[in-house]
Short mmCIF file of C-alpha atoms in Angstrom, two decimals:
data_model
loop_
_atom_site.label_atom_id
_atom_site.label_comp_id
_atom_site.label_asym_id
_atom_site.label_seq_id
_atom_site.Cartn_x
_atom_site.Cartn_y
_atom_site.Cartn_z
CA UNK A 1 1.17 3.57 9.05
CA UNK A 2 -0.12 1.72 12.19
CA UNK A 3 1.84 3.31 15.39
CA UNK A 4 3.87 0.69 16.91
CA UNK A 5 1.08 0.04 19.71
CA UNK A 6 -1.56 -0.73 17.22
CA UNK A 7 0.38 -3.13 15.30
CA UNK A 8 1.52 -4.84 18.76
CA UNK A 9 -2.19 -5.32 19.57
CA UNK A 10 -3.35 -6.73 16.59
CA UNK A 11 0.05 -8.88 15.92
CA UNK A 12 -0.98 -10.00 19.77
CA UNK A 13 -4.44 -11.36 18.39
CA UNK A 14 -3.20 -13.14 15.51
CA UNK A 15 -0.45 -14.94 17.59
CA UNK A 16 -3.14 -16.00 19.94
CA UNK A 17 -5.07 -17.46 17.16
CA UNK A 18 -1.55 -19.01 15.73
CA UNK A 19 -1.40 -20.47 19.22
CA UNK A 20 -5.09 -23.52 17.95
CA UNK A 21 -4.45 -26.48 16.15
CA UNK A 22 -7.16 -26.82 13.30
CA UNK A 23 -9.85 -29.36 13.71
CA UNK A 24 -8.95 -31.99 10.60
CA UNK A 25 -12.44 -31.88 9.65
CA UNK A 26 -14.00 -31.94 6.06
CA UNK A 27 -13.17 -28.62 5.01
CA UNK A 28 -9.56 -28.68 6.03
CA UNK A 29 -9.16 -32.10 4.24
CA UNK A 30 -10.23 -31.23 1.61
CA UNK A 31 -8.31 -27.65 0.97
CA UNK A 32 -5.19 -29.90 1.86
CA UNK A 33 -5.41 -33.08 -0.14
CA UNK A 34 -5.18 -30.15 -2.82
CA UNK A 35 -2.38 -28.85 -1.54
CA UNK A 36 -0.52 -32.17 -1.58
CA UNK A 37 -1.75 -33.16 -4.83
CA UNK A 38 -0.68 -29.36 -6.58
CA UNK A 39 2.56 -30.14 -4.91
CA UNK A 40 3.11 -33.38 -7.14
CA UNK A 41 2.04 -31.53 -9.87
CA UNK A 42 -1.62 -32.81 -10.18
CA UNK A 43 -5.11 -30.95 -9.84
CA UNK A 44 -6.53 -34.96 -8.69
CA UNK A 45 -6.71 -35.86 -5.43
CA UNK A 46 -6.69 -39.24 -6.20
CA UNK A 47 -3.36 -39.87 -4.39
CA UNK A 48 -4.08 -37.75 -1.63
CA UNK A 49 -7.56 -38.52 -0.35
CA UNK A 50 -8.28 -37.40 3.05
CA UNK A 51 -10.74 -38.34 5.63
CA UNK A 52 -12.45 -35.28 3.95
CA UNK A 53 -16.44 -36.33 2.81
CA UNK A 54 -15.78 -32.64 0.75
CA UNK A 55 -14.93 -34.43 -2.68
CA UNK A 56 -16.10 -34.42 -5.81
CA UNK A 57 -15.48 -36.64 -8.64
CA UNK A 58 -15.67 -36.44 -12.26
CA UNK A 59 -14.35 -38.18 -15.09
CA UNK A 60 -13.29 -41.20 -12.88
CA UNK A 61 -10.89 -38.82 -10.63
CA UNK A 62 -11.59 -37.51 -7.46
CA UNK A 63 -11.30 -33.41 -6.77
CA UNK A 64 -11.37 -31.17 -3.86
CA UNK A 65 -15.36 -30.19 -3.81
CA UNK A 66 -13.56 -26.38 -2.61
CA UNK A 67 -12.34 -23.43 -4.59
CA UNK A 68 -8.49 -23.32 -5.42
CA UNK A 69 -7.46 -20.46 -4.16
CA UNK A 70 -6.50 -21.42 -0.51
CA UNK A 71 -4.80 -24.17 -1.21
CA UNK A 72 -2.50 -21.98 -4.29
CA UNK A 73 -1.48 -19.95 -1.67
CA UNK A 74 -0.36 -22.47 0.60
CA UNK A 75 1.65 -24.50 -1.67
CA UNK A 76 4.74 -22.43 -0.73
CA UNK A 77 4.16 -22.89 2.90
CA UNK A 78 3.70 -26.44 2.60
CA UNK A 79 6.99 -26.60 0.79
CA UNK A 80 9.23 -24.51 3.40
CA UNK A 81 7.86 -27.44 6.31
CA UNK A 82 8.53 -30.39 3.49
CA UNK A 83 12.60 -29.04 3.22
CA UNK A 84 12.71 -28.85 6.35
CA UNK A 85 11.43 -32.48 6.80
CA UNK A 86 8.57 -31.17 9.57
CA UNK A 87 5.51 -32.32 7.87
CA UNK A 88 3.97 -34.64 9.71
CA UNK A 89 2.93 -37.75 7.92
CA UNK A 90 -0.30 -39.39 7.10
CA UNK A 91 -1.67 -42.53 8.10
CA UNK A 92 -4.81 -44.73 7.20
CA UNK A 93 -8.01 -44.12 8.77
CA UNK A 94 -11.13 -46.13 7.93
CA UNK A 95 -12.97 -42.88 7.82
CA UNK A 96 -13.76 -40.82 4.74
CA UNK A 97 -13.33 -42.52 1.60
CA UNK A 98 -11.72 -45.49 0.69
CA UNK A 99 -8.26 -45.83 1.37
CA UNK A 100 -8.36 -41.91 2.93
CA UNK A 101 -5.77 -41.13 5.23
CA UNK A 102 -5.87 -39.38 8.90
CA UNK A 103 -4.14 -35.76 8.79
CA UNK A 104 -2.71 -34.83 11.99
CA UNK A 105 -3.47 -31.25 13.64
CA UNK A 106 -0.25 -30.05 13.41
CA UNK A 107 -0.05 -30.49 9.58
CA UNK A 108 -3.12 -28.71 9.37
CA UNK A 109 -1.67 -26.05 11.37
CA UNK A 110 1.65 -25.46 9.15
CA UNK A 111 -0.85 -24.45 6.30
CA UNK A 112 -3.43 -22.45 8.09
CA UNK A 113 -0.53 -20.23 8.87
CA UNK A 114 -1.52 -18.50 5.44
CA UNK A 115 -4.83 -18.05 7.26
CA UNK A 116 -3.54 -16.55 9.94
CA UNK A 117 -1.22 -14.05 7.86
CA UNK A 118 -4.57 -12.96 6.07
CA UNK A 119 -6.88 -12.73 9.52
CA UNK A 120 -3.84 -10.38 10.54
CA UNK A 121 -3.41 -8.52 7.16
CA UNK A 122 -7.30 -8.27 7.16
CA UNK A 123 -6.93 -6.27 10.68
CA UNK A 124 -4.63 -3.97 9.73
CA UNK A 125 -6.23 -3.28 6.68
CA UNK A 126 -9.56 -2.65 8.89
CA UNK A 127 -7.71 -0.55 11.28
CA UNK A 128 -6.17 1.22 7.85
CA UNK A 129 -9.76 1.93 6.82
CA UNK A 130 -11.25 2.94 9.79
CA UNK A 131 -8.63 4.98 11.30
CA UNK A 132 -8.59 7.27 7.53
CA UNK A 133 -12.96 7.49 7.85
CA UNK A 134 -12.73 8.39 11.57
CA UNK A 135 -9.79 9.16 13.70
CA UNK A 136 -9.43 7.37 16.95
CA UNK A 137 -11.40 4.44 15.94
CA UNK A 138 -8.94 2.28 13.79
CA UNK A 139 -8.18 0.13 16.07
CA UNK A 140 -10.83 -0.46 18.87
CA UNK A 141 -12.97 -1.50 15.47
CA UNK A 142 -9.92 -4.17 14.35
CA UNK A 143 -10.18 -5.45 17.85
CA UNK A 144 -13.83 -5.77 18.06
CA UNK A 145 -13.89 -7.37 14.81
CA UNK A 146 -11.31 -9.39 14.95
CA UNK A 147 -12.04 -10.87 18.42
CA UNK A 148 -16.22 -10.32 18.68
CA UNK A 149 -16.94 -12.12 15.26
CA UNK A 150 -16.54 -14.89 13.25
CA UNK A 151 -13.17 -13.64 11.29
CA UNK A 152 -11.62 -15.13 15.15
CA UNK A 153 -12.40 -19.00 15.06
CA UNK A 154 -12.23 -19.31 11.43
CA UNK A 155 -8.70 -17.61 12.03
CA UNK A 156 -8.05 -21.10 13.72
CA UNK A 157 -9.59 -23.20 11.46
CA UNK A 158 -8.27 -23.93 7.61
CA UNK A 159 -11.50 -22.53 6.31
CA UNK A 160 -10.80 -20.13 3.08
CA UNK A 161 -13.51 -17.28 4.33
CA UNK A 162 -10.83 -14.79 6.34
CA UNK A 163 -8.83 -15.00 2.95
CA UNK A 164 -11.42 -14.31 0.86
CA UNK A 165 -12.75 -11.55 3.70
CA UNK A 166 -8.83 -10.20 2.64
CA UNK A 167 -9.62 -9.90 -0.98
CA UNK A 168 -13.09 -8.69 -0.95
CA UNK A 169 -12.09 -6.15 1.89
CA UNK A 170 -8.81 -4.86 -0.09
CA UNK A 171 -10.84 -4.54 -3.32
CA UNK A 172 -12.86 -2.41 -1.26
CA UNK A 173 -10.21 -0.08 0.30
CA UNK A 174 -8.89 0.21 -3.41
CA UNK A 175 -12.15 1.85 -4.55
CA UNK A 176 -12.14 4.10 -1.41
CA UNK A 177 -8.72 5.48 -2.54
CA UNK A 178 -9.80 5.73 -6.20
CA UNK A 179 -12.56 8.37 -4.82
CA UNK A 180 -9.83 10.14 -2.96
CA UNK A 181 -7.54 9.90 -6.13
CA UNK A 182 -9.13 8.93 -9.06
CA UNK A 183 -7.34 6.84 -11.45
CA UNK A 184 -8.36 3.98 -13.56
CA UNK A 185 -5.51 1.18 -11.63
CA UNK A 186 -7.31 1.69 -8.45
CA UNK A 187 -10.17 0.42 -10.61
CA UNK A 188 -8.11 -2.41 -12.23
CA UNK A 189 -6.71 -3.04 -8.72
CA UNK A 190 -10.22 -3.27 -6.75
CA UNK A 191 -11.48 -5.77 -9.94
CA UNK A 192 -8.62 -7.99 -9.71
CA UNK A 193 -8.59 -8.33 -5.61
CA UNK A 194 -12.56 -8.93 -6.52
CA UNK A 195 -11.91 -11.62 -8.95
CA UNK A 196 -8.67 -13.43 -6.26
CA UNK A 197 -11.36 -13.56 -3.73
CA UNK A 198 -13.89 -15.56 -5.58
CA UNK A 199 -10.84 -17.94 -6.80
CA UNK A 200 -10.29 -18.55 -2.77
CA UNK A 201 -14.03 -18.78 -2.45
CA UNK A 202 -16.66 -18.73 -5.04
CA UNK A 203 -19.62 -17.17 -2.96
CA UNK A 204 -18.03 -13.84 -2.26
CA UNK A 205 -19.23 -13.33 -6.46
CA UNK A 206 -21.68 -11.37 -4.51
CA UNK A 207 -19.02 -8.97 -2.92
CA UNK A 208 -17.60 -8.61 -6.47
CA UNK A 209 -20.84 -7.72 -8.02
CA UNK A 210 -21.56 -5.27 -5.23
CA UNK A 211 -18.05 -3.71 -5.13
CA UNK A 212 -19.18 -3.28 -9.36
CA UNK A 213 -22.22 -1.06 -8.77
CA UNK A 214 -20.43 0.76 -5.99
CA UNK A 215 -17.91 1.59 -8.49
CA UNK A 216 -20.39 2.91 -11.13
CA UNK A 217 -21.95 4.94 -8.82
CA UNK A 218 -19.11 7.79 -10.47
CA UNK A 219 -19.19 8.96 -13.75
CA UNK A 220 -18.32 8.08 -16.94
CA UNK A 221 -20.30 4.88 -14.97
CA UNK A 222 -19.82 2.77 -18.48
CA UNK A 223 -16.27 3.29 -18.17
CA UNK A 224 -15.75 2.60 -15.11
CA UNK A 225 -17.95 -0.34 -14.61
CA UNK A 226 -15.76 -2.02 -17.54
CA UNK A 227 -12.57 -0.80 -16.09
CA UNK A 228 -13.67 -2.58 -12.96
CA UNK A 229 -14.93 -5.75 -14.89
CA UNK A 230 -11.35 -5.75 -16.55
CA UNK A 231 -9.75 -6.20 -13.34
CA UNK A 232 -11.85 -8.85 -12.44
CA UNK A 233 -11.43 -10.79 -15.52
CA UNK A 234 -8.27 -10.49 -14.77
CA UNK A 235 -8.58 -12.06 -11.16
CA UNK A 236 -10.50 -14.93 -12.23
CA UNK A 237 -7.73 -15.89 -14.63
CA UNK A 238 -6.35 -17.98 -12.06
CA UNK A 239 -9.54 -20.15 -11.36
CA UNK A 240 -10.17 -20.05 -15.03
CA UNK A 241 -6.70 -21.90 -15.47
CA UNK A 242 -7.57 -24.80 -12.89
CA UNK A 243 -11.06 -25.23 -13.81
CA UNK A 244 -9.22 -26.24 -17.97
CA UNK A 245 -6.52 -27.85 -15.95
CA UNK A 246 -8.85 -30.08 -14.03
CA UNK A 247 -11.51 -30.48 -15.14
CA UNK A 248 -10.90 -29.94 -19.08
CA UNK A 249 -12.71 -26.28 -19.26
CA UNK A 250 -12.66 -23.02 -18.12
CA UNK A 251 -15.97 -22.55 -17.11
CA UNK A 252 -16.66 -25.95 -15.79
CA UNK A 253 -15.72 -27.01 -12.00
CA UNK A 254 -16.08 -29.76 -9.73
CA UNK A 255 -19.05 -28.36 -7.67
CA UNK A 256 -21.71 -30.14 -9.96
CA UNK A 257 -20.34 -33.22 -9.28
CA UNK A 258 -19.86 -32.94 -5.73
CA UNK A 259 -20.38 -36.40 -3.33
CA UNK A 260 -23.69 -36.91 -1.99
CA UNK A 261 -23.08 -39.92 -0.07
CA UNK A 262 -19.90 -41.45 -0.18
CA UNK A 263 -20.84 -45.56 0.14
CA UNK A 264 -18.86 -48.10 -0.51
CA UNK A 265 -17.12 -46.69 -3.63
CA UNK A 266 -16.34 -43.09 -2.20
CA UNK A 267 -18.62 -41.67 -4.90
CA UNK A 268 -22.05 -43.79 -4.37
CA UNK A 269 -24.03 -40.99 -5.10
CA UNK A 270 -23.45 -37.43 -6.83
CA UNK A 271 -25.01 -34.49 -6.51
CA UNK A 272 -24.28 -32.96 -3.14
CA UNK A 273 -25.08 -29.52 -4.57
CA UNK A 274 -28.01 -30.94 -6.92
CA UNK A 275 -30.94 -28.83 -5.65
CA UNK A 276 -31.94 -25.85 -7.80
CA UNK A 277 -28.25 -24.00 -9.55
CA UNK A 278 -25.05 -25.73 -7.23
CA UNK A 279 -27.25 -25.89 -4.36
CA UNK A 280 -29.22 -22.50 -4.85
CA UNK A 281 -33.06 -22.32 -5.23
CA UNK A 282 -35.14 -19.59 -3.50
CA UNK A 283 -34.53 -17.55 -0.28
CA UNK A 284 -36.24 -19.39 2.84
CA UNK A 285 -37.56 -16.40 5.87
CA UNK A 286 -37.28 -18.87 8.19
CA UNK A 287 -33.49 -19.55 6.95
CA UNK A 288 -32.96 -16.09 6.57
CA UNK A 289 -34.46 -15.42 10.43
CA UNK A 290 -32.27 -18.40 11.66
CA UNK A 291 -29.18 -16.75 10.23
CA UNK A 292 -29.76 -14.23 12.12
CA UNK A 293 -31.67 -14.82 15.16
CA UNK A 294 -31.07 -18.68 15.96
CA UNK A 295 -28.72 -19.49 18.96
CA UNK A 296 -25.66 -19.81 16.30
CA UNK A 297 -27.46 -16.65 14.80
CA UNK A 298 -25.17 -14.00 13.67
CA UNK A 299 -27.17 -10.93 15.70
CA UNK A 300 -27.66 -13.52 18.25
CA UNK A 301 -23.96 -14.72 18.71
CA UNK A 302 -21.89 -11.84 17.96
CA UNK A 303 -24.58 -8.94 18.79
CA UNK A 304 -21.71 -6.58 18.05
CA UNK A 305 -22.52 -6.94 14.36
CA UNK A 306 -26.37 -5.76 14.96
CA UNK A 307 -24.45 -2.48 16.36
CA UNK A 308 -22.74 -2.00 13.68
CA UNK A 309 -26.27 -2.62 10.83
CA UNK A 310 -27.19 0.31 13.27
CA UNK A 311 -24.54 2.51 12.64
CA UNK A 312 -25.38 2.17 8.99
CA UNK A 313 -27.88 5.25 9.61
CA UNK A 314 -25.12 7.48 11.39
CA UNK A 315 -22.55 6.53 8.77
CA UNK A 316 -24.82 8.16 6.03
CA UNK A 317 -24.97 10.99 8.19
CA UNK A 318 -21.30 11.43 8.64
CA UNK A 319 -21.33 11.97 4.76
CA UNK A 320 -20.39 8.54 3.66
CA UNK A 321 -24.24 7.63 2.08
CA UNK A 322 -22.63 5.78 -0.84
CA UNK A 323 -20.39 3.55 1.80
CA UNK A 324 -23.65 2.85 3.64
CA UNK A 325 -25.97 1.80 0.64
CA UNK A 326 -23.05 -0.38 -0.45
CA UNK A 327 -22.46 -1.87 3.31
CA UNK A 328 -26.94 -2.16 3.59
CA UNK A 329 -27.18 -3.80 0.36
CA UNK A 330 -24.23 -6.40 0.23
CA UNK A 331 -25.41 -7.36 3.77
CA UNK A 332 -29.10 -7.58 2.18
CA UNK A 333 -27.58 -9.28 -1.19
CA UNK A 334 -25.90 -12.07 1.01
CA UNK A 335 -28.45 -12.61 3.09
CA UNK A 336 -30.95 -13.50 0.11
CA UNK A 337 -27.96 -15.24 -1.47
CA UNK A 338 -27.06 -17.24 2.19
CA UNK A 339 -31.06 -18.10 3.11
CA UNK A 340 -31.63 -19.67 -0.64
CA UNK A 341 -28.59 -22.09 -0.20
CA UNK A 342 -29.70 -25.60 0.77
CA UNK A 343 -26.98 -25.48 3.98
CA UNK A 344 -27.63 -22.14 4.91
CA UNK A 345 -24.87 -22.77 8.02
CA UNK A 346 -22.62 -24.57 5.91
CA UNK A 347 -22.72 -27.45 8.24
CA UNK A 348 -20.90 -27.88 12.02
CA UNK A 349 -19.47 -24.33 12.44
CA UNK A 350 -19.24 -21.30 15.15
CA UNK A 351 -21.70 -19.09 13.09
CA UNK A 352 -23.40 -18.46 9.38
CA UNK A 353 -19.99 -18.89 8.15
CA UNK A 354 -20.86 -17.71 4.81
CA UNK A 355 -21.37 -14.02 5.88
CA UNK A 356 -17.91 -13.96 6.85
CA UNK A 357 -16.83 -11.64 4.09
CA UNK A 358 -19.55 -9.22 5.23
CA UNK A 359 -17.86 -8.63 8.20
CA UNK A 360 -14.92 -6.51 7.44
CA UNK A 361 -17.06 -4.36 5.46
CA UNK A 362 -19.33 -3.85 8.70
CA UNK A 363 -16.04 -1.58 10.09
CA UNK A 364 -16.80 2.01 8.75
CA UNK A 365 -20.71 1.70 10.57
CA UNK A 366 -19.26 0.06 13.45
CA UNK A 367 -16.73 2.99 13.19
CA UNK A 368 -19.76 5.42 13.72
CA UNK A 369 -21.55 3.46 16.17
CA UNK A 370 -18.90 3.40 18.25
CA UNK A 371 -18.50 7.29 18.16
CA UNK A 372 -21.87 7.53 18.71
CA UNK A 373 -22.51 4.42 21.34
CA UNK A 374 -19.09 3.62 22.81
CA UNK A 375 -20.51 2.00 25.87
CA UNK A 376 -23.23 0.21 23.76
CA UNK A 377 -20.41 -1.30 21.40
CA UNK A 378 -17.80 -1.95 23.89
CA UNK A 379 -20.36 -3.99 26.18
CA UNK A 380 -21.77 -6.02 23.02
CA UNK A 381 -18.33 -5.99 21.58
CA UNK A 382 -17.27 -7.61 24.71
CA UNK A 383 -20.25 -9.91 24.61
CA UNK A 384 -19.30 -11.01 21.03
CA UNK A 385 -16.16 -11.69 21.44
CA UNK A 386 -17.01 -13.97 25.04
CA UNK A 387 -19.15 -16.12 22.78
CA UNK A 388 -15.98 -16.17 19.83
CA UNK A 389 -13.36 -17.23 22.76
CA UNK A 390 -15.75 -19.90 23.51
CA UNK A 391 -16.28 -21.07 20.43
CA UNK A 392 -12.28 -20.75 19.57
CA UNK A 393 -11.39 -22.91 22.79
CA UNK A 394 -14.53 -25.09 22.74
CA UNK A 395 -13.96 -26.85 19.47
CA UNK A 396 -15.49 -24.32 16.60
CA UNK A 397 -17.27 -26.99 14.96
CA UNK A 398 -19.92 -28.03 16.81
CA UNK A 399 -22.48 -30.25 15.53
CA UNK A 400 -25.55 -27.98 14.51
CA UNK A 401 -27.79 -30.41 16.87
CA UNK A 402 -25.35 -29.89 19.73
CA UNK A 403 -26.45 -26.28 22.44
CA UNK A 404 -23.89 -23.52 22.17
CA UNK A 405 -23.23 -23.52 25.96
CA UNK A 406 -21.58 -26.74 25.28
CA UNK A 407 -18.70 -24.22 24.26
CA UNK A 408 -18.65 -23.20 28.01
CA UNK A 409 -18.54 -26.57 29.38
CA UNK A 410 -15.50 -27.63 26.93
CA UNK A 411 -13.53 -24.29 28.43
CA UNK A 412 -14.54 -24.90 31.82
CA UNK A 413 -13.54 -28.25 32.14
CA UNK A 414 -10.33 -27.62 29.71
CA UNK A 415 -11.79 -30.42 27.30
CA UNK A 416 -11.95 -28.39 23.71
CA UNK A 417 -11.89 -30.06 20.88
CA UNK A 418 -9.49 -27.60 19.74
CA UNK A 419 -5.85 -28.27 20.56
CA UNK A 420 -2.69 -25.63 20.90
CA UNK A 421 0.32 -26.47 19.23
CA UNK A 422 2.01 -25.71 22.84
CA UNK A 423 -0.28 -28.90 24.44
CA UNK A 424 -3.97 -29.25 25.39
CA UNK A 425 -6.33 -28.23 28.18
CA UNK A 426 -5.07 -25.74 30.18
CA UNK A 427 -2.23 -25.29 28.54
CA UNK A 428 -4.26 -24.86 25.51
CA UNK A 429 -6.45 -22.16 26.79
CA UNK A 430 -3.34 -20.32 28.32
CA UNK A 431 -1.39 -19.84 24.95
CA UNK A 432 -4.37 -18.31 23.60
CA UNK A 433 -6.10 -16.29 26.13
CA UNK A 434 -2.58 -14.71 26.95
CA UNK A 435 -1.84 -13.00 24.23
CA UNK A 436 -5.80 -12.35 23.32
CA UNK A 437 -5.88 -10.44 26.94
CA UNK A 438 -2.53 -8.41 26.69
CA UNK A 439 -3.61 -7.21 23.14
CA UNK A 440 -6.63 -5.54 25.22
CA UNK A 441 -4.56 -4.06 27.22
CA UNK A 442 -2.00 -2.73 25.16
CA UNK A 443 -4.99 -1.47 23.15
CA UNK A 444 -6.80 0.16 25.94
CA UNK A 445 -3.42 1.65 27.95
CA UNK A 446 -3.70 5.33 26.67
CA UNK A 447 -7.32 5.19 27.14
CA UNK A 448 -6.74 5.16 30.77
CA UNK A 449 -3.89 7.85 30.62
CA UNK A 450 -5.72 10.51 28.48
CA UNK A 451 -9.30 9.29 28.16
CA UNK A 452 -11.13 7.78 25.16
CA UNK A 453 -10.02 10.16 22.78
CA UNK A 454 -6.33 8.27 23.03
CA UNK A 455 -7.64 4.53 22.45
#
């Protein structure tokens, strides 16, 4: 169990990301038209388009063009506000499709508290992790993470990846403890979390399938890779029941027949995902390189995750070879996977915000980097997470033909795009940057009583 400290610090960082209104963007829209319609008992979003452009439609319906999951889970949430009478209503925009509605911020905001419950689940669980691998670094590695990388502004935005991160990460802490303790419900355990987080979001398939090898890697590998596979079957039951509810088939979704342009009609042209299999062809180098590299790169950006690749050498070292092939290769596997999709950055965001559910795993190398390099990963930790405050204050999603420094300018001059549910500007900035601070320094108080060894 976290001390009381630890859990202050990261319960400090979540509350500071609590603090941001969500942008109403696409992505949001989308994930909560779906909520609205599963609320009245429909899959169609028909009654409850947004100003989201991230629709699909088939069979003379319109869908949410975004995996379930997200919006399951927030059904209840939505619910609580509705008794209560808090949720804000909707009102017609001529954005979006025809006859869309505008969704206020604070709407948003009453649903992305399921986000926020899973960014601060996810750092516990990392701290969890860590802390069991190597002592003393449970929760300077939660910090890092959860304020140096992208698992911060998509904390404030109703995106499904720190979710998803959850699942794929918990799956993974499941198969730790199964080589601790062997037993075949650890297996069944880390195969369902695997199969949840591909119902909240249907690229992290790729954690799954790594999380599968990484499980063979025992013996009886047969039985234990179908163990595993059970599990996930299991998992994907959910998605499996929405895909026949919608769309009239398990294995069919609404991805295929996502809108291309939306035109007079809302659905002028199909196919926004047409190019090669759902948007898939080949992997691009220079897509791969600006993933990486670019000034919304993720070594670039958040340098603290280059650290941590590093520490992939020193984790093998430590004894833990098996945790660093699996770590190397899923962070190999997505970039091949990320640089072959046809929107690579997934549009206006902080960051290659499909690699999200890479970075949880990134804790147990960070873990040894930091043992090994504390000053190194505390200075690009604290680089990282400069550039994820920005970007968390400065509006997250900026358009991909807009500078990143544009970030400072919006803090400087208090004009984010992002709003706090206690006011804007200042204010804004001051609800979260509060909070974000005094978790540092609850975090780093024993460090200055009885030296590094107490942080």
């Amino acid at each position: 169990m976290p001390r009381l400290r630890e859990l202050v610090a990261i319960a400090l960082v979540a509350a500071a990301a609590a603090t941001q209104l969500p942008l109403p963007g696409w992505n949001a829209g989308a994930h909560y038209a779906l909520v609205r319609s599963l609320v009245h008992g429909t899959p169609s979003i028909d009654r409850h388009l947004n100003q989201s452009g991230d629709i699909a439609y088939v069979d003379g319906h319109f869908y949410a063009a975004k995996s379930p999951g997200l919006a399951f889970l927030s059904v209840p949430v939505y619910l609580g506000f509705a008794a209560a009478g808090a949720v804000p209503a909707t009102y017609v925009t001529g954005q979006g499709p025809p006859g869309a509605h505008q969704v206020s911020e604070r709407a948003i905001w009453q649903v992305n508290l399921v986000v926020v419950a899973a960014f601060f689940s996810l750092l516990l669980l990392i701290r969890s992790v860590t802390e069991r691998k190597f002592p003393g670094t449970g929760l300077p590695v939660a910090l890092l993470l959860g304020l140096g990388t992208m698992l911060l502004p998509f904390a404030t935005l109703y995106f499904s990846h720190d979710v998803s991160a959850l699942f794929g990460f918990a799956a993974f802490a499941l198969l730790l403890r199964e080589r601790e303790r062997p037993s075949p419900r650890f297996l069944v355990g880390a195969g369902a979390l695997a199969g949840l987080a591909v119902f909240v979001e249907l690229p992290t398939a790729v954690v799954a399938a790594c999380l599968g090898m990484y499980a063979m890697v025992d013996t009886p590998r047969v039985r234990r890779g179908l163990t595993f596979v059970g599990g996930f079957v299991a998992g994907l039951l959910p998605l499996a029941a929405y895909n026949a509810w919608a769309f009239g088939s398990p294995l069919r979704n609404g991805y295929s027949s996502a809108v291309k342009e939306l035109g007079a009609s809302g659905h002028d042209v199909i196919g926004a995902n047409g190019q090669g299999f759902f948007g898939l062809t080949y992997p691009h180098l220079h897509a791969a390189l600006d993933l990486l590299l670019s000034e919304r790169g993720l070594f670039l950006l958040t340098p603290v995750t280059l650290v941590a690749i590093g520490g992939l050498v020193l984790l093998a070292r430590e004894g833990a070879r098996r945790e660093a092939l699996l770590v190397g290769g899923l962070a190999l596997a997505m970039l091949v996977y990320n640089s072959a999709y046809y929107l690579p950055f997934g549009g206006h965001v902080p960051g290659p915000r499909f690699l999200v559910p890479l970075l949880p795993l990134l804790s147990l190398p960070l873990a040894a980097s930091y043992r090994r390099w504390p000053i190194v990963t505390l200075a690009t930790g604290a680089l990282s997470a400069f550039w994820m405050i920005a970007a968390t204050l400065g509006g997250p999603l900026l358009p991909t033909d807009v500078h990143v420094t544009t970030w400072l300018g919006n803090v400087v001059h208090a004009r984010g795009l992002a709003e706090s549910i206690l006011g804007n500007g200042r204010t804004a900035e001051i609800a979260f940057l509060l909070p974000a601070l005094l978790a540092v320094v609850v975090a780093a108080w024993p460090a200055r009583e009885h030296g590094m060894s107490g942080v």
